[in-house]
mmCIF file of C-alpha atoms in Angstrom:
data_model
loop_
_atom_site.group_PDB
_atom_site.id
_atom_site.type_symbol
_atom_site.label_atom_id
_atom_site.label_comp_id
_atom_site.label_asym_id
_atom_site.label_seq_id
_atom_site.Cartn_x
_atom_site.Cartn_y
_atom_site.Cartn_z
ATOM 1 C CA UNK A 520 -16.831 26.155 -14.249
ATOM 2 C CA UNK A 521 -19.200 28.514 -12.415
ATOM 3 C CA UNK A 522 -22.007 25.958 -12.796
ATOM 4 C CA UNK A 523 -19.878 23.347 -11.034
ATOM 5 C CA UNK A 524 -19.083 25.508 -8.104
ATOM 6 C CA UNK A 525 -22.762 26.550 -7.740
ATOM 7 C CA UNK A 526 -23.900 22.950 -7.828
ATOM 8 C CA UNK A 527 -21.370 22.034 -4.985
ATOM 9 C CA UNK A 528 -22.383 25.005 -2.888
ATOM 10 C CA UNK A 529 -26.021 24.178 -3.349
ATOM 11 C CA UNK A 530 -25.424 20.662 -2.322
ATOM 12 C CA UNK A 531 -23.776 21.857 0.902
ATOM 13 C CA UNK A 532 -26.591 24.247 1.662
ATOM 14 C CA UNK A 533 -29.203 21.546 1.087
ATOM 15 C CA UNK A 534 -27.389 18.978 3.248
ATOM 16 C CA UNK A 535 -26.922 21.546 6.021
ATOM 17 C CA UNK A 536 -30.409 22.616 6.124
ATOM 18 C CA UNK A 537 -31.810 19.006 5.762
ATOM 19 C CA UNK A 538 -29.930 17.986 8.904
ATOM 20 C CA UNK A 539 -30.274 21.173 11.021
ATOM 21 C CA UNK A 540 -33.056 19.526 13.125
ATOM 22 C CA UNK A 541 -31.268 16.266 13.776
ATOM 23 C CA UNK A 542 -27.866 17.528 14.558
ATOM 24 C CA UNK A 543 -27.129 15.991 17.874
ATOM 25 C CA UNK A 544 -24.048 14.343 19.207
ATOM 26 C CA UNK A 545 -24.354 10.682 19.777
ATOM 27 C CA UNK A 546 -27.019 9.833 17.160
ATOM 28 C CA UNK A 547 -24.587 7.866 14.862
ATOM 29 C CA UNK A 548 -23.341 4.372 15.191
ATOM 30 C CA UNK A 549 -20.020 3.021 13.847
ATOM 31 C CA UNK A 550 -18.184 6.051 15.093
ATOM 32 C CA UNK A 551 -14.929 4.435 13.867
ATOM 33 C CA UNK A 552 -15.848 5.741 10.461
ATOM 34 C CA UNK A 553 -14.972 9.226 11.666
ATOM 35 C CA UNK A 554 -11.454 8.331 12.553
ATOM 36 C CA UNK A 555 -9.105 9.516 9.731
ATOM 37 C CA UNK A 556 -7.048 6.926 7.811
ATOM 38 C CA UNK A 557 -3.611 7.797 6.400
ATOM 39 C CA UNK A 558 -0.894 9.895 7.905
ATOM 40 C CA UNK A 559 -0.781 12.317 4.976
ATOM 41 C CA UNK A 560 -4.513 13.050 5.148
ATOM 42 C CA UNK A 561 -4.589 13.558 8.862
ATOM 43 C CA UNK A 562 -1.267 15.598 8.833
ATOM 44 C CA UNK A 563 -2.993 18.285 6.746
ATOM 45 C CA UNK A 564 -5.870 18.545 9.178
ATOM 46 C CA UNK A 565 -8.184 16.018 7.384
ATOM 47 C CA UNK A 566 -8.705 18.599 4.506
ATOM 48 C CA UNK A 567 -8.297 15.830 2.117
ATOM 49 C CA UNK A 568 -11.148 16.162 -0.321
ATOM 50 C CA UNK A 569 -9.039 17.179 -3.242
ATOM 51 C CA UNK A 570 -5.969 14.853 -2.699
ATOM 52 C CA UNK A 571 -5.285 12.591 -5.657
ATOM 53 C CA UNK A 572 -3.167 9.534 -6.736
ATOM 54 C CA UNK A 573 -3.309 7.991 -3.242
ATOM 55 C CA UNK A 574 -4.753 4.581 -2.132
ATOM 56 C CA UNK A 575 -5.876 5.982 1.087
ATOM 57 C CA UNK A 576 -8.264 8.215 -0.615
ATOM 58 C CA UNK A 577 -10.543 5.169 -0.781
ATOM 59 C CA UNK A 578 -11.540 6.181 2.802
ATOM 60 C CA UNK A 579 -11.869 9.895 1.990
ATOM 61 C CA UNK A 580 -12.876 10.617 -1.646
ATOM 62 C CA UNK A 581 -13.013 7.655 -4.115
ATOM 63 C CA UNK A 582 -12.344 10.136 -7.030
ATOM 64 C CA UNK A 583 -8.849 10.500 -5.491
ATOM 65 C CA UNK A 584 -7.741 7.085 -6.146
ATOM 66 C CA UNK A 585 -7.128 7.477 -9.804
ATOM 67 C CA UNK A 586 -3.464 6.576 -10.543
ATOM 68 C CA UNK A 587 -1.802 8.854 -13.029
ATOM 69 C CA UNK A 588 1.838 7.434 -13.329
ATOM 70 C CA UNK A 589 1.643 4.043 -11.493
ATOM 71 C CA UNK A 590 0.247 0.681 -12.254
ATOM 72 C CA UNK A 591 -0.135 -0.371 -8.689
ATOM 73 C CA UNK A 592 -0.239 1.283 -5.292
ATOM 74 C CA UNK A 593 -0.525 -0.043 -1.638
ATOM 75 C CA UNK A 594 -0.514 1.781 1.634
ATOM 76 C CA UNK A 595 -0.729 0.404 5.168
ATOM 77 C CA UNK A 596 -1.736 2.525 8.109
ATOM 78 C CA UNK A 597 -1.299 1.922 11.871
ATOM 79 C CA UNK A 598 -2.958 4.224 14.423
ATOM 80 C CA UNK A 599 -2.817 3.752 18.127
ATOM 81 C CA UNK A 600 -6.067 5.582 18.973
ATOM 82 C CA UNK A 601 -7.322 6.756 22.237
ATOM 83 C CA UNK A 602 -7.858 4.334 25.211
ATOM 84 C CA UNK A 603 -5.336 1.885 23.565
ATOM 85 C CA UNK A 604 -7.724 1.130 20.666
ATOM 86 C CA UNK A 605 -5.940 -0.072 17.624
ATOM 87 C CA UNK A 606 -6.887 1.058 14.053
ATOM 88 C CA UNK A 607 -5.233 -0.883 11.187
ATOM 89 C CA UNK A 608 -6.060 0.035 7.536
ATOM 90 C CA UNK A 609 -4.935 -1.190 4.085
ATOM 91 C CA UNK A 610 -5.681 0.628 0.737
ATOM 92 C CA UNK A 611 -4.679 -0.883 -2.645
ATOM 93 C CA UNK A 612 -5.333 0.494 -6.070
ATOM 94 C CA UNK A 613 -4.685 -0.910 -9.557
ATOM 95 C CA UNK A 614 -4.585 1.111 -12.788
ATOM 96 C CA UNK A 615 -6.720 -0.241 -15.596
ATOM 97 C CA UNK A 616 -5.588 2.395 -18.046
ATOM 98 C CA UNK A 617 -8.463 4.161 -19.917
ATOM 99 C CA UNK A 618 -10.932 1.888 -18.035
ATOM 100 C CA UNK A 619 -10.134 3.678 -14.805
ATOM 101 C CA UNK A 620 -8.660 2.578 -11.442
ATOM 102 C CA UNK A 621 -10.046 -0.026 -9.101
ATOM 103 C CA UNK A 622 -9.339 -0.128 -5.433
ATOM 104 C CA UNK A 623 -9.834 -2.225 -2.249
ATOM 105 C CA UNK A 624 -9.677 -1.041 1.309
ATOM 106 C CA UNK A 625 -10.210 -2.667 4.776
ATOM 107 C CA UNK A 626 -10.244 -1.078 8.254
ATOM 108 C CA UNK A 627 -10.034 -2.953 11.443
ATOM 109 C CA UNK A 628 -10.769 -0.940 14.635
ATOM 110 C CA UNK A 629 -11.174 -2.354 17.998
ATOM 111 C CA UNK A 630 -9.760 -3.520 21.517
ATOM 112 C CA UNK A 631 -9.612 -7.008 23.040
ATOM 113 C CA UNK A 632 -9.421 -8.494 26.581
ATOM 114 C CA UNK A 633 -11.804 -5.878 28.156
ATOM 115 C CA UNK A 634 -12.815 -6.711 31.648
ATOM 116 C CA UNK A 635 -16.421 -7.892 31.617
ATOM 117 C CA UNK A 636 -18.642 -6.784 34.469
ATOM 118 C CA UNK A 637 -21.634 -9.114 33.856
ATOM 119 C CA UNK A 638 -24.840 -8.494 35.644
ATOM 120 C CA UNK A 639 -26.081 -12.088 36.071
ATOM 121 C CA UNK A 640 -29.577 -12.864 37.329
ATOM 122 C CA UNK A 641 -30.280 -15.451 40.182
ATOM 123 C CA UNK A 642 -30.884 -18.985 38.888
ATOM 124 C CA UNK A 643 -34.709 -18.928 39.235
ATOM 125 C CA UNK A 644 -34.710 -15.818 36.814
ATOM 126 C CA UNK A 645 -32.142 -17.213 34.419
ATOM 127 C CA UNK A 646 -34.747 -17.524 31.718
ATOM 128 C CA UNK A 647 -34.713 -13.623 31.623
ATOM 129 C CA UNK A 648 -30.934 -13.474 31.236
ATOM 130 C CA UNK A 649 -29.959 -11.592 28.025
ATOM 131 C CA UNK A 650 -26.166 -11.912 28.391
ATOM 132 C CA UNK A 651 -25.444 -15.437 28.052
ATOM 133 C CA UNK A 652 -21.704 -15.113 28.081
ATOM 134 C CA UNK A 653 -19.639 -15.946 31.175
ATOM 135 C CA UNK A 654 -16.075 -15.134 30.265
ATOM 136 C CA UNK A 655 -14.180 -12.503 32.383
ATOM 137 C CA UNK A 656 -13.360 -10.538 29.384
ATOM 138 C CA UNK A 657 -14.864 -9.352 26.064
ATOM 139 C CA UNK A 658 -13.723 -7.675 22.778
ATOM 140 C CA UNK A 659 -15.210 -5.243 20.378
ATOM 141 C CA UNK A 660 -14.276 -4.903 16.735
ATOM 142 C CA UNK A 661 -15.417 -2.718 13.896
ATOM 143 C CA UNK A 662 -14.574 -3.675 10.332
ATOM 144 C CA UNK A 663 -14.992 -1.876 7.020
ATOM 145 C CA UNK A 664 -14.422 -3.522 3.656
ATOM 146 C CA UNK A 665 -14.524 -1.190 0.634
ATOM 147 C CA UNK A 666 -14.561 -1.855 -3.105
ATOM 148 C CA UNK A 667 -13.808 1.305 -4.964
ATOM 149 C CA UNK A 668 -13.820 2.457 -8.772
ATOM 150 C CA UNK A 669 -12.845 5.711 -10.247
ATOM 151 C CA UNK A 670 -11.811 7.191 -13.633
ATOM 152 C CA UNK A 671 -11.034 10.427 -15.334
ATOM 153 C CA UNK A 672 -14.180 11.364 -17.199
ATOM 154 C CA UNK A 673 -12.237 14.239 -18.893
ATOM 155 C CA UNK A 674 -8.837 15.654 -18.603
ATOM 156 C CA UNK A 675 -9.980 17.781 -15.706
ATOM 157 C CA UNK A 676 -12.791 15.814 -14.099
ATOM 158 C CA UNK A 677 -12.607 12.534 -12.191
ATOM 159 C CA UNK A 678 -15.460 10.560 -10.560
ATOM 160 C CA UNK A 679 -15.452 7.744 -8.071
ATOM 161 C CA UNK A 680 -17.745 5.484 -6.079
ATOM 162 C CA UNK A 681 -17.307 3.073 -3.157
ATOM 163 C CA UNK A 682 -19.359 0.057 -2.044
ATOM 164 C CA UNK A 683 -18.937 -0.676 1.635
ATOM 165 C CA UNK A 684 -19.715 -3.492 3.843
ATOM 166 C CA UNK A 685 -19.595 -2.612 7.643
ATOM 167 C CA UNK A 686 -19.600 -4.900 10.580
ATOM 168 C CA UNK A 687 -19.520 -4.361 14.330
ATOM 169 C CA UNK A 688 -19.127 -7.021 16.980
ATOM 170 C CA UNK A 689 -19.349 -6.427 20.767
ATOM 171 C CA UNK A 690 -18.843 -9.614 22.885
ATOM 172 C CA UNK A 691 -21.220 -12.118 21.224
ATOM 173 C CA UNK A 692 -23.368 -9.639 19.433
ATOM 174 C CA UNK A 693 -22.887 -8.299 15.944
ATOM 175 C CA UNK A 694 -24.659 -6.096 13.420
ATOM 176 C CA UNK A 695 -24.028 -5.327 9.780
ATOM 177 C CA UNK A 696 -24.711 -2.493 7.290
ATOM 178 C CA UNK A 697 -24.114 -1.431 3.806
ATOM 179 C CA UNK A 698 -23.228 2.025 2.237
ATOM 180 C CA UNK A 699 -21.969 3.881 -0.702
ATOM 181 C CA UNK A 700 -19.667 6.842 -1.148
ATOM 182 C CA UNK A 701 -19.566 9.220 -4.038
ATOM 183 C CA UNK A 702 -16.785 11.565 -5.019
ATOM 184 C CA UNK A 703 -15.679 14.103 -7.629
ATOM 185 C CA UNK A 704 -12.523 16.163 -8.321
ATOM 186 C CA UNK A 705 -12.323 18.927 -10.801
ATOM 187 C CA UNK A 706 -9.031 20.702 -11.908
ATOM 188 C CA UNK A 707 -9.704 24.244 -12.654
ATOM 189 C CA UNK A 708 -6.079 25.237 -13.518
ATOM 190 C CA UNK A 709 -2.705 23.657 -13.109
ATOM 191 C CA UNK A 710 -2.566 25.098 -9.537
ATOM 192 C CA UNK A 711 -6.239 25.136 -8.435
ATOM 193 C CA UNK A 712 -8.691 22.173 -7.843
ATOM 194 C CA UNK A 713 -12.085 21.664 -6.139
ATOM 195 C CA UNK A 714 -13.784 18.459 -5.041
ATOM 196 C CA UNK A 715 -16.802 17.033 -3.241
ATOM 197 C CA UNK A 716 -17.592 13.853 -1.463
ATOM 198 C CA UNK A 717 -20.732 12.238 0.053
ATOM 199 C CA UNK A 718 -19.810 9.346 2.442
ATOM 200 C CA UNK A 719 -21.721 6.616 4.320
ATOM 201 C CA UNK A 720 -25.031 6.841 2.597
ATOM 202 C CA UNK A 721 -26.572 3.535 3.582
ATOM 203 C CA UNK A 722 -28.413 1.400 5.953
ATOM 204 C CA UNK A 723 -28.680 1.732 9.716
ATOM 205 C CA UNK A 724 -26.949 -0.636 12.323
ATOM 206 C CA UNK A 725 -29.581 -2.353 14.428
ATOM 207 C CA UNK A 726 -29.224 -3.982 17.856
ATOM 208 C CA UNK A 727 -32.385 -5.720 19.179
ATOM 209 C CA UNK A 728 -35.181 -3.269 18.301
ATOM 210 C CA UNK A 729 -32.952 -0.215 18.167
ATOM 211 C CA UNK A 730 -31.604 1.249 14.979
ATOM 212 C CA UNK A 731 -28.874 3.943 14.589
ATOM 213 C CA UNK A 732 -27.763 5.772 11.465
ATOM 214 C CA UNK A 733 -24.197 5.518 10.304
ATOM 215 C CA UNK A 734 -22.229 8.816 10.103
ATOM 216 C CA UNK A 735 -23.378 10.479 6.916
ATOM 217 C CA UNK A 736 -21.068 13.192 5.790
ATOM 218 C CA UNK A 737 -20.832 15.797 3.010
ATOM 219 C CA UNK A 738 -17.819 17.914 2.118
ATOM 220 C CA UNK A 739 -16.621 20.206 -0.546
ATOM 221 C CA UNK A 740 -12.998 21.218 -0.655
ATOM 222 C CA UNK A 741 -10.462 23.241 -2.678
ATOM 223 C CA UNK A 742 -6.631 23.300 -2.838
ATOM 224 C CA UNK A 743 -4.067 25.530 -4.347
ATOM 225 C CA UNK A 744 -0.424 24.667 -5.221
ATOM 226 C CA UNK A 745 2.633 26.774 -6.019
ATOM 227 C CA UNK A 746 6.042 25.425 -7.350
ATOM 228 C CA UNK A 747 9.207 27.383 -6.961
ATOM 229 C CA UNK A 748 11.926 26.771 -9.581
ATOM 230 C CA UNK A 749 10.535 23.264 -10.065
ATOM 231 C CA UNK A 750 11.990 22.088 -6.829
ATOM 232 C CA UNK A 751 9.942 23.309 -3.849
ATOM 233 C CA UNK A 752 6.086 23.045 -3.751
ATOM 234 C CA UNK A 753 3.627 24.393 -1.367
ATOM 235 C CA UNK A 754 -0.066 23.433 -1.130
ATOM 236 C CA UNK A 755 -2.951 24.763 0.731
ATOM 237 C CA UNK A 756 -6.016 22.634 1.305
ATOM 238 C CA UNK A 757 -9.473 23.858 2.656
ATOM 239 C CA UNK A 758 -12.535 21.675 3.247
ATOM 240 C CA UNK A 759 -16.070 22.657 4.348
ATOM 241 C CA UNK A 760 -17.353 19.672 6.062
ATOM 242 C CA UNK A 761 -20.943 18.973 7.249
ATOM 243 C CA UNK A 762 -21.457 15.822 9.349
ATOM 244 C CA UNK A 763 -24.918 14.496 10.302
ATOM 245 C CA UNK A 764 -24.439 15.039 14.013
ATOM 246 C CA UNK A 765 -22.257 18.297 14.310
ATOM 247 C CA UNK A 766 -22.303 21.871 13.181
ATOM 248 C CA UNK A 767 -20.572 22.702 9.959
ATOM 249 C CA UNK A 768 -16.799 22.256 10.267
ATOM 250 C CA UNK A 769 -13.882 23.977 8.602
ATOM 251 C CA UNK A 770 -10.693 21.993 8.042
ATOM 252 C CA UNK A 771 -7.489 23.510 6.717
ATOM 253 C CA UNK A 772 -3.997 22.226 6.061
ATOM 254 C CA UNK A 773 -0.682 22.868 4.321
ATOM 255 C CA UNK A 774 1.961 20.615 2.792
ATOM 256 C CA UNK A 775 5.432 21.716 1.676
ATOM 257 C CA UNK A 776 7.758 19.375 -0.265
ATOM 258 C CA UNK A 777 11.219 19.537 -1.654
ATOM 259 C CA UNK A 778 12.159 17.551 -4.748
ATOM 260 C CA UNK A 779 8.962 15.601 -4.355
ATOM 261 C CA UNK A 780 11.009 13.503 -1.822
ATOM 262 C CA UNK A 781 10.549 15.217 1.521
ATOM 263 C CA UNK A 782 7.340 16.580 2.994
ATOM 264 C CA UNK A 783 6.262 18.666 5.991
ATOM 265 C CA UNK A 784 2.603 19.010 6.874
ATOM 266 C CA UNK A 785 0.341 20.861 9.244
ATOM 267 C CA UNK A 786 -3.352 21.269 9.762
ATOM 268 C CA UNK A 787 -6.106 22.551 12.052
ATOM 269 C CA UNK A 788 -9.843 21.844 12.292
ATOM 270 C CA UNK A 789 -11.639 25.111 13.016
ATOM 271 C CA UNK A 790 -15.103 24.873 14.810
ATOM 272 C CA UNK A 791 -14.037 21.466 15.807
ATOM 273 C CA UNK A 792 -11.874 21.407 18.958
ATOM 274 C CA UNK A 793 -14.068 22.385 21.793
ATOM 275 C CA UNK A 794 -17.374 22.223 19.953
ATOM 276 C CA UNK A 795 -20.382 21.955 22.211
ATOM 277 C CA UNK A 796 -23.779 20.573 21.667
ATOM 278 C CA UNK A 797 -26.985 22.450 22.672
ATOM 279 C CA UNK A 798 -27.500 20.536 25.913
ATOM 280 C CA UNK A 799 -30.889 19.247 27.150
ATOM 281 C CA UNK A 800 -33.505 20.007 29.679
ATOM 282 C CA UNK A 801 -31.416 18.325 32.470
ATOM 283 C CA UNK A 802 -27.893 19.297 31.448
ATOM 284 C CA UNK A 803 -25.897 22.118 29.965
ATOM 285 C CA UNK A 804 -23.894 21.955 26.705
ATOM 286 C CA UNK A 805 -20.966 19.469 26.698
ATOM 287 C CA UNK A 806 -17.973 19.219 24.400
ATOM 288 C CA UNK A 807 -18.474 16.870 21.552
ATOM 289 C CA UNK A 808 -15.045 16.894 19.858
ATOM 290 C CA UNK A 809 -11.552 16.488 21.241
ATOM 291 C CA UNK A 810 -9.045 16.824 18.271
ATOM 292 C CA UNK A 811 -6.873 19.895 17.748
ATOM 293 C CA UNK A 812 -3.805 20.746 15.879
ATOM 294 C CA UNK A 813 -2.152 18.036 13.597
ATOM 295 C CA UNK A 814 1.306 17.870 11.953
ATOM 296 C CA UNK A 815 3.308 15.370 9.956
ATOM 297 C CA UNK A 816 6.307 14.549 7.886
ATOM 298 C CA UNK A 817 6.900 12.158 5.037
ATOM 299 C CA UNK A 818 9.612 10.814 2.744
ATOM 300 C CA UNK A 819 9.283 9.213 -0.783
ATOM 301 C CA UNK A 820 12.130 7.211 -2.444
ATOM 302 C CA UNK A 821 11.989 6.095 -5.994
ATOM 303 C CA UNK A 822 14.265 3.529 -7.638
ATOM 304 C CA UNK A 823 13.536 2.348 -11.207
ATOM 305 C CA UNK A 824 9.841 1.372 -11.455
ATOM 306 C CA UNK A 825 9.427 1.106 -7.847
ATOM 307 C CA UNK A 826 8.758 3.728 -5.133
ATOM 308 C CA UNK A 827 8.465 3.556 -1.342
ATOM 309 C CA UNK A 828 6.942 6.213 0.950
ATOM 310 C CA UNK A 829 6.816 6.691 4.716
ATOM 311 C CA UNK A 830 4.529 9.214 6.493
ATOM 312 C CA UNK A 831 3.992 10.056 10.051
ATOM 313 C CA UNK A 832 1.296 12.325 11.604
ATOM 314 C CA UNK A 833 0.734 13.712 15.075
ATOM 315 C CA UNK A 834 -2.770 14.710 16.374
ATOM 316 C CA UNK A 835 -3.269 16.719 19.509
ATOM 317 C CA UNK A 836 -6.064 15.362 21.664
ATOM 318 C CA UNK A 837 -7.796 17.428 24.284
ATOM 319 C CA UNK A 838 -7.830 15.869 27.718
ATOM 320 C CA UNK A 839 -6.592 12.541 26.360
ATOM 321 C CA UNK A 840 -3.259 10.988 25.056
ATOM 322 C CA UNK A 841 -2.090 12.445 21.835
ATOM 323 C CA UNK A 842 -2.405 10.225 18.687
ATOM 324 C CA UNK A 843 0.526 9.054 16.383
ATOM 325 C CA UNK A 844 -0.161 7.477 12.961
ATOM 326 C CA UNK A 845 2.252 5.793 10.649
ATOM 327 C CA UNK A 846 1.635 4.980 6.926
ATOM 328 C CA UNK A 847 3.956 2.983 4.840
ATOM 329 C CA UNK A 848 3.305 2.758 0.983
ATOM 330 C CA UNK A 849 4.592 1.130 -2.121
ATOM 331 C CA UNK A 850 4.179 2.002 -5.817
ATOM 332 C CA UNK A 851 4.813 0.228 -9.050
ATOM 333 C CA UNK A 852 4.973 2.060 -12.433
#
C-alpha cells in the first residue's frame, strides 16, 4: 500500500519537474480535450480520477470503466459550451466478465456558420493565395474517437488503457493525431480509494510547418465515502492535477446520495479560477483560466434488469456565460 502511494507521488513530482520549464499557456493544440465530459464528473469539480462503473470515465480514467453489476452501459452528454460551441459525447461500455470491460467513446466539439473574413489577394498575385475558399462562412470541428479496455487485476486494483484518434478541421484544413491514456484505481478499504491517470500521450497536431503538442495531463486522486444506516452516502473527492501548460491544480468535490437514487453534487477547482501566467517582456501576466464553482444533481431509476439515470451540472464561468451540461444514461444488468 505504501509503495503504491509512493510511486504515485513520485510520478507526480517527476511530471511536475519535467514540465516546469515549458509550462506556458497556449502551447497546446486540441484544447477541446480539456473540456470535461459528463455531468456527474463536472458536478464534483472534475475531481473524477477515482470514479468507477461509469461509461464517461472513458474520457477521464480508463480504469474507471470496469462494470461491476451491469452487462452494458451507455451515456450521452450534451454541453452548450462558451461562445455557443456545442459539445456532444457518447460513452459505451460492455462487460466481458473475467476478461474485463471494453469501451467506446466519441466527442464532437465545434461550431458552424462562422462569418468568414477572407483576405483575398489581387488577381495578379492569386498564385500566392493560401486560402482558396470563397464561401462567406466556415466551420470548425474537433473529434475524438476512443477505444478503451480495463479489467480488475485483483479484487482491489483495476487498470485501463485508451487508444485515441483525434481530428481537427477548420474550414478546408484538417490535421490528425493519435494518443494513448493510462489509468489505475486502487481500493485501500471499503471507504477509501486512490487512483492515477496519464492522458493524451501522443503525437503533435501539425498545420503547414508548425506542430503543437496535444494537452498532456497527469493526475493522482483519492476519494472517501461514508454510508449512514445503509440509506444515505456522502463522498469526498480530491485530485492533484498537473497539466502541461498550467501550474499544479487542486480539484475537489462532494457527492451526497439518498437510497442510491437521488444525488446532489458540488465542486471547486483551487488554483484554477483566476490563474495567471508569468507574462512576457512586452506584457504583464494574464488570466489563463475561467472556470469557478460547479454543482449538480442526478437521479437514477431502476426497473428489473434496466436502469436509467439523468444528471445535470452547472459551471460558473468568469466573464463569460455559465455552462450547463446534461447527461442521460442507460444500463442493462
